[in-house]
Amino acid sequence: MKRWTLTMTLLSGLLALASCRRDTPPAGPEAAVGEPIRIGALFAETGPASFLGAPAARTARMLTEQINAEGGLLGRPVELVLRDTGGSPERAVSFARQLIEEERVVAIIGPSTSGETMQIKDICQAAHMPLISCAAAEVIVNPVASYVFKTPQKDSQAAAWIFKTMNEMNISRIGVVSGNTGFGNAGKAQLEALAPEFGIEIAASEIYDSRATDLTDILTKVRGQNVQAVVNWSIVPAQAIVARNMRQLGMDVPLFQSHGYGNIKYVEQGGEAAEGTLFPGGRLLIVDTLPDDHPQKAPLAAYKKAYEERFNEEVSTFGGHAYDAFMIVAEAIRKAGSTERSAVRDAIESLQGFVGTGGIFNFSPEDHNGLDMDAFEMLTVRNGRFEKYSKP
Amino acid sequence: MRAAVRHALPMIAMTAGVVALQLVISAADRQFYMTQLVMALYYTIVVMGLCLVMGYAGQVSLGHGGFFALGGYTSAILTTRNLAAHLRPETLQTLERIGLLWSRTDLYGAPLATLAPWPAFVAALLLTGAVALILGFPALRLKGHYLAMATLGFGLIVYRMLLGSAFTGYADGITGVPPWRLAPGVTVSGAMDNRIVNYYIACGFLLFVLWFLRNLTGSRHGRALRSIHDSETAAKAMGVNTPRLKLQAFVISAVLAAAAGSFLTHFNGGIGPSEADAMKSVRYLTLVAAGGMANIWGAMGVSLALTFLSLRGVFGVYDHAVFGGLLIVIVSVAPNGPGRWVADLLRRRRPTVRSSGAAAEPAT
């Protein structure tokens, strides 16, 4: 008899505890001057996608401090409302609703994975909440939802860069290995769709488990097809394993990786075997070697310096995607001169020539990614560093 | 008569509590709590079902995340797969007239004809029930932890298959699951103006499960189940058909998990493979343990509170750590559930008033 009464008491106690959490009153659209502008962020700081989300979350925190130190936006301070999704869609849904209904943010940046983004795409669209995703999949912006944008370059552009380089190198017969994640599958589909256009034959295509620790079996199969190059499309740690296993099998054909290779940690893990790996990447990774008159040089160098001094780790493509998303929102708020969500959305859509880490963004009602082929450079690994690839 | 009132009283109090909570939340203008509250309610139904298997039948299941995902994914796939291109228009019309099919246009104006949520829900329950039956039938005829092993394997298989097939959207899962209209004005969806309705749907479902489990565990079947938990040999000697009872409890609990999965998928508008992750199953299991094992009230209270706080992001990046730490504390300080722990504390403080009565009170 008594047990349920006590359970109920305990339960209401916990609920009360939850409600008196450091909740700030929701800021209405008619917020007073000096009231903070709230920007929402959803990143997988923990869990299996943390190698994407952790640099992104650090970047967002750092940029918030920087902007506030410079006097904020529209004369108001900026407040970052960051939630850790752990990479699971149901948490992304819960937090997205929280940011929309409760925290009343101006826009949401993130999440880092395509799966989470797709789960909240319709929610944000229905609530008229600008969402600037940091995930790669093209379905995020195709078909276009008027409130949903993304900052990473498109898979199809990465695939086209790889094939273009292969044409230059007179490679026509290749093997493809890809991870069984959404990213790997999307990349594989793009490679298969674009190969005929570039006159390239995919002689072998293998899928492996993204958590595999040894890939010699599938690489042996690929080797048997006498391919002239291997393309790997996946995310860590397999990217380093492919390089090592190819070396062990005595395969001396070039290895191409996807744009997901843009973190120096993969090179470190691959060691000697990573030398000569080719991949399309943004200029953030080679900012030191960019000519001084390149429009991306100054902002990228500033971001890289600030990030590396602050967090004592090398800057990566994934933190860069968050940089782009955050700065696009900030720029749009400045341009719109208001924190009205629809005005901010309109400002993003009409943003032209915005210089970010991923490239130079030119948004339009049809293109909510805003990047073209020029966003990428073909990069390679030499002496354990990234550098621009030039034909030998 | 008095016994009947005594029996019904907790349910009445619980219903009153549900209504009171809604009124308090609305009065405080904090309706947004209901989003996470509804999600926590559905997860709690899984935990309560698992309580039947663990606390009463004495079996360990590490596959309830898998059953939840099976239910959710079945609903999601059947209500999003476009049949417009595969069926003849006449067939479509006939099916729609009898309520099996539902045509509409998607967000971008393309025609879309899918199975209606009701038949999809029934299919999800049947499929999960069948899978649980196949899984449990051999495993539960054996003594020992065979069910734990079988369900652990099952959970891993489901997780890998969800990640690996185009059918289930790989790592991205399935999105665009339509709202589920149960009755006019009663729709399972996450829309903002629909929060209070959904709160009552989820609470109604939870109350039903509570009523059902209380009656089941209080019945002859329930006593037989508990006898298995205490000593399977003794139960057998008393003529209890142990394999059959264990199997029944297991299938009921799996179907409850699938039903919760189906509801939550419609509420969220999608589902991802993380629902079938082994960590999720372990979480359900520990919540039952923290609630006091054979203690449906405890499992419900602990699960509701912790899941709610976790979904609100109160624990931040320490979610797993705080969750795990709290559970360790609860299990070591209050192994019979926090409710009973508080009761014991109170009893110790007032030894003369309650000692005899409380000691004699049967452990239901």
PDB file of C-alpha atoms in Angstrom, chain A residues 264-353:
ATOM      1  CA  ILE A 264      45.636  14.426 -39.202  1.00  0.00           C
ATOM      2  CA  LYS A 265      44.999  11.654 -36.650  1.00  0.00           C
ATOM      3  CA  TYR A 266      44.252   9.222 -39.466  1.00  0.00           C
ATOM      4  CA  VAL A 267      47.645   9.974 -40.986  1.00  0.00           C
ATOM      5  CA  GLU A 268      49.326   9.400 -37.638  1.00  0.00           C
ATOM      6  CA  GLN A 269      47.562   6.068 -37.225  1.00  0.00           C
ATOM      7  CA  GLY A 270      48.487   5.000 -40.740  1.00  0.00           C
ATOM      8  CA  GLY A 271      52.135   5.896 -40.186  1.00  0.00           C
ATOM      9  CA  GLU A 272      54.506   5.242 -43.056  1.00  0.00           C
ATOM     10  CA  ALA A 273      51.723   3.535 -45.051  1.00  0.00           C
ATOM     11  CA  ALA A 274      49.660   6.735 -45.214  1.00  0.00           C
ATOM     12  CA  GLU A 275      52.322   8.472 -47.346  1.00  0.00           C
ATOM     13  CA  GLY A 276      51.040   9.312 -50.804  1.00  0.00           C
ATOM     14  CA  THR A 277      47.354   8.864 -49.932  1.00  0.00           C
ATOM     15  CA  LEU A 278      45.201  11.117 -52.102  1.00  0.00           C
ATOM     16  CA  PHE A 279      41.913  12.700 -51.043  1.00  0.00           C
ATOM     17  CA  PRO A 280      39.738  15.719 -51.807  1.00  0.00           C
ATOM     18  CA  GLY A 281      39.697  18.141 -48.901  1.00  0.00           C
ATOM     19  CA  GLY A 282      38.957  21.702 -47.907  1.00  0.00           C
ATOM     20  CA  ARG A 283      41.746  24.273 -47.727  1.00  0.00           C
ATOM     21  CA  LEU A 284      41.683  24.410 -43.939  1.00  0.00           C
ATOM     22  CA  LEU A 285      44.083  21.467 -43.865  1.00  0.00           C
ATOM     23  CA  ILE A 286      46.708  23.182 -46.030  1.00  0.00           C
ATOM     24  CA  VAL A 287      46.206  26.739 -44.893  1.00  0.00           C
ATOM     25  CA  ASP A 288      49.945  27.195 -44.207  1.00  0.00           C
ATOM     26  CA  THR A 289      50.815  26.619 -47.851  1.00  0.00           C
ATOM     27  CA  LEU A 290      48.027  28.782 -49.332  1.00  0.00           C
ATOM     28  CA  PRO A 291      49.200  31.904 -51.155  1.00  0.00           C
ATOM     29  CA  ASP A 292      48.675  35.053 -49.084  1.00  0.00           C
ATOM     30  CA  ASP A 293      46.268  36.566 -51.584  1.00  0.00           C
ATOM     31  CA  HIS A 294      43.879  33.604 -51.450  1.00  0.00           C
ATOM     32  CA  PRO A 295      40.567  34.821 -49.985  1.00  0.00           C
ATOM     33  CA  GLN A 296      40.392  31.883 -47.551  1.00  0.00           C
ATOM     34  CA  LYS A 297      43.920  32.389 -46.195  1.00  0.00           C
ATOM     35  CA  ALA A 298      43.313  35.002 -43.500  1.00  0.00           C
ATOM     36  CA  PRO A 299      40.131  33.654 -41.843  1.00  0.00           C
ATOM     37  CA  LEU A 300      41.338  30.044 -41.971  1.00  0.00           C
ATOM     38  CA  ALA A 301      44.732  30.867 -40.529  1.00  0.00           C
ATOM     39  CA  ALA A 302      43.073  32.834 -37.730  1.00  0.00           C
ATOM     40  CA  TYR A 303      40.710  29.963 -36.878  1.00  0.00           C
ATOM     41  CA  LYS A 304      43.494  27.380 -37.019  1.00  0.00           C
ATOM     42  CA  LYS A 305      45.747  29.434 -34.767  1.00  0.00           C
ATOM     43  CA  ALA A 306      43.027  30.144 -32.209  1.00  0.00           C
ATOM     44  CA  TYR A 307      41.815  26.537 -32.120  1.00  0.00           C
ATOM     45  CA  GLU A 308      45.230  24.954 -31.855  1.00  0.00           C
ATOM     46  CA  GLU A 309      46.425  27.344 -29.154  1.00  0.00           C
ATOM     47  CA  ARG A 310      43.275  26.874 -27.145  1.00  0.00           C
ATOM     48  CA  PHE A 311      42.782  23.105 -27.363  1.00  0.00           C
ATOM     49  CA  ASN A 312      46.277  21.851 -28.067  1.00  0.00           C
ATOM     50  CA  GLU A 313      45.171  19.627 -30.922  1.00  0.00           C
ATOM     51  CA  GLU A 314      45.336  20.022 -34.669  1.00  0.00           C
ATOM     52  CA  VAL A 315      42.399  21.563 -36.402  1.00  0.00           C
ATOM     53  CA  SER A 316      40.226  19.175 -38.437  1.00  0.00           C
ATOM     54  CA  THR A 317      37.696  19.374 -41.249  1.00  0.00           C
ATOM     55  CA  PHE A 318      34.884  18.548 -38.798  1.00  0.00           C
ATOM     56  CA  GLY A 319      35.550  21.481 -36.498  1.00  0.00           C
ATOM     57  CA  GLY A 320      35.692  23.519 -39.687  1.00  0.00           C
ATOM     58  CA  HIS A 321      32.129  22.531 -40.621  1.00  0.00           C
ATOM     59  CA  ALA A 322      30.947  23.903 -37.276  1.00  0.00           C
ATOM     60  CA  TYR A 323      32.979  27.068 -37.827  1.00  0.00           C
ATOM     61  CA  ASP A 324      31.203  27.582 -41.133  1.00  0.00           C
ATOM     62  CA  ALA A 325      27.760  26.891 -39.655  1.00  0.00           C
ATOM     63  CA  PHE A 326      28.291  29.229 -36.706  1.00  0.00           C
ATOM     64  CA  MET A 327      29.751  32.036 -38.778  1.00  0.00           C
ATOM     65  CA  ILE A 328      26.985  31.745 -41.377  1.00  0.00           C
ATOM     66  CA  VAL A 329      24.377  32.181 -38.638  1.00  0.00           C
ATOM     67  CA  ALA A 330      26.297  35.108 -37.150  1.00  0.00           C
ATOM     68  CA  GLU A 331      26.666  36.756 -40.563  1.00  0.00           C
ATOM     69  CA  ALA A 332      22.980  36.204 -41.335  1.00  0.00           C
ATOM     70  CA  ILE A 333      21.909  37.780 -38.030  1.00  0.00           C
ATOM     71  CA  ARG A 334      24.118  40.795 -38.770  1.00  0.00           C
ATOM     72  CA  LYS A 335      22.776  41.056 -42.288  1.00  0.00           C
ATOM     73  CA  ALA A 336      19.149  40.634 -41.274  1.00  0.00           C
ATOM     74  CA  GLY A 337      19.616  43.079 -38.409  1.00  0.00           C
ATOM     75  CA  SER A 338      17.187  41.012 -36.368  1.00  0.00           C
ATOM     76  CA  THR A 339      16.816  37.666 -34.631  1.00  0.00           C
ATOM     77  CA  GLU A 340      13.520  36.873 -36.303  1.00  0.00           C
ATOM     78  CA  ARG A 341      13.896  33.306 -37.567  1.00  0.00           C
ATOM     79  CA  SER A 342      12.330  33.963 -40.960  1.00  0.00           C
ATOM     80  CA  ALA A 343      14.531  37.012 -41.499  1.00  0.00           C
ATOM     81  CA  VAL A 344      17.631  35.011 -40.540  1.00  0.00           C
ATOM     82  CA  ARG A 345      16.608  32.248 -42.926  1.00  0.00           C
ATOM     83  CA  ASP A 346      16.150  34.730 -45.768  1.00  0.00           C
ATOM     84  CA  ALA A 347      19.545  36.232 -44.986  1.00  0.00           C
ATOM     85  CA  ILE A 348      21.247  32.834 -45.134  1.00  0.00           C
ATOM     86  CA  GLU A 349      19.600  31.983 -48.426  1.00  0.00           C
ATOM     87  CA  SER A 350      20.816  35.201 -50.001  1.00  0.00           C
ATOM     88  CA  LEU A 351      24.341  34.975 -48.577  1.00  0.00           C
ATOM     89  CA  GLN A 352      26.920  35.371 -51.382  1.00  0.00           C
ATOM     90  CA  GLY A 353      30.683  35.005 -51.358  1.00  0.00           C
TER      91      GLY A 353
END
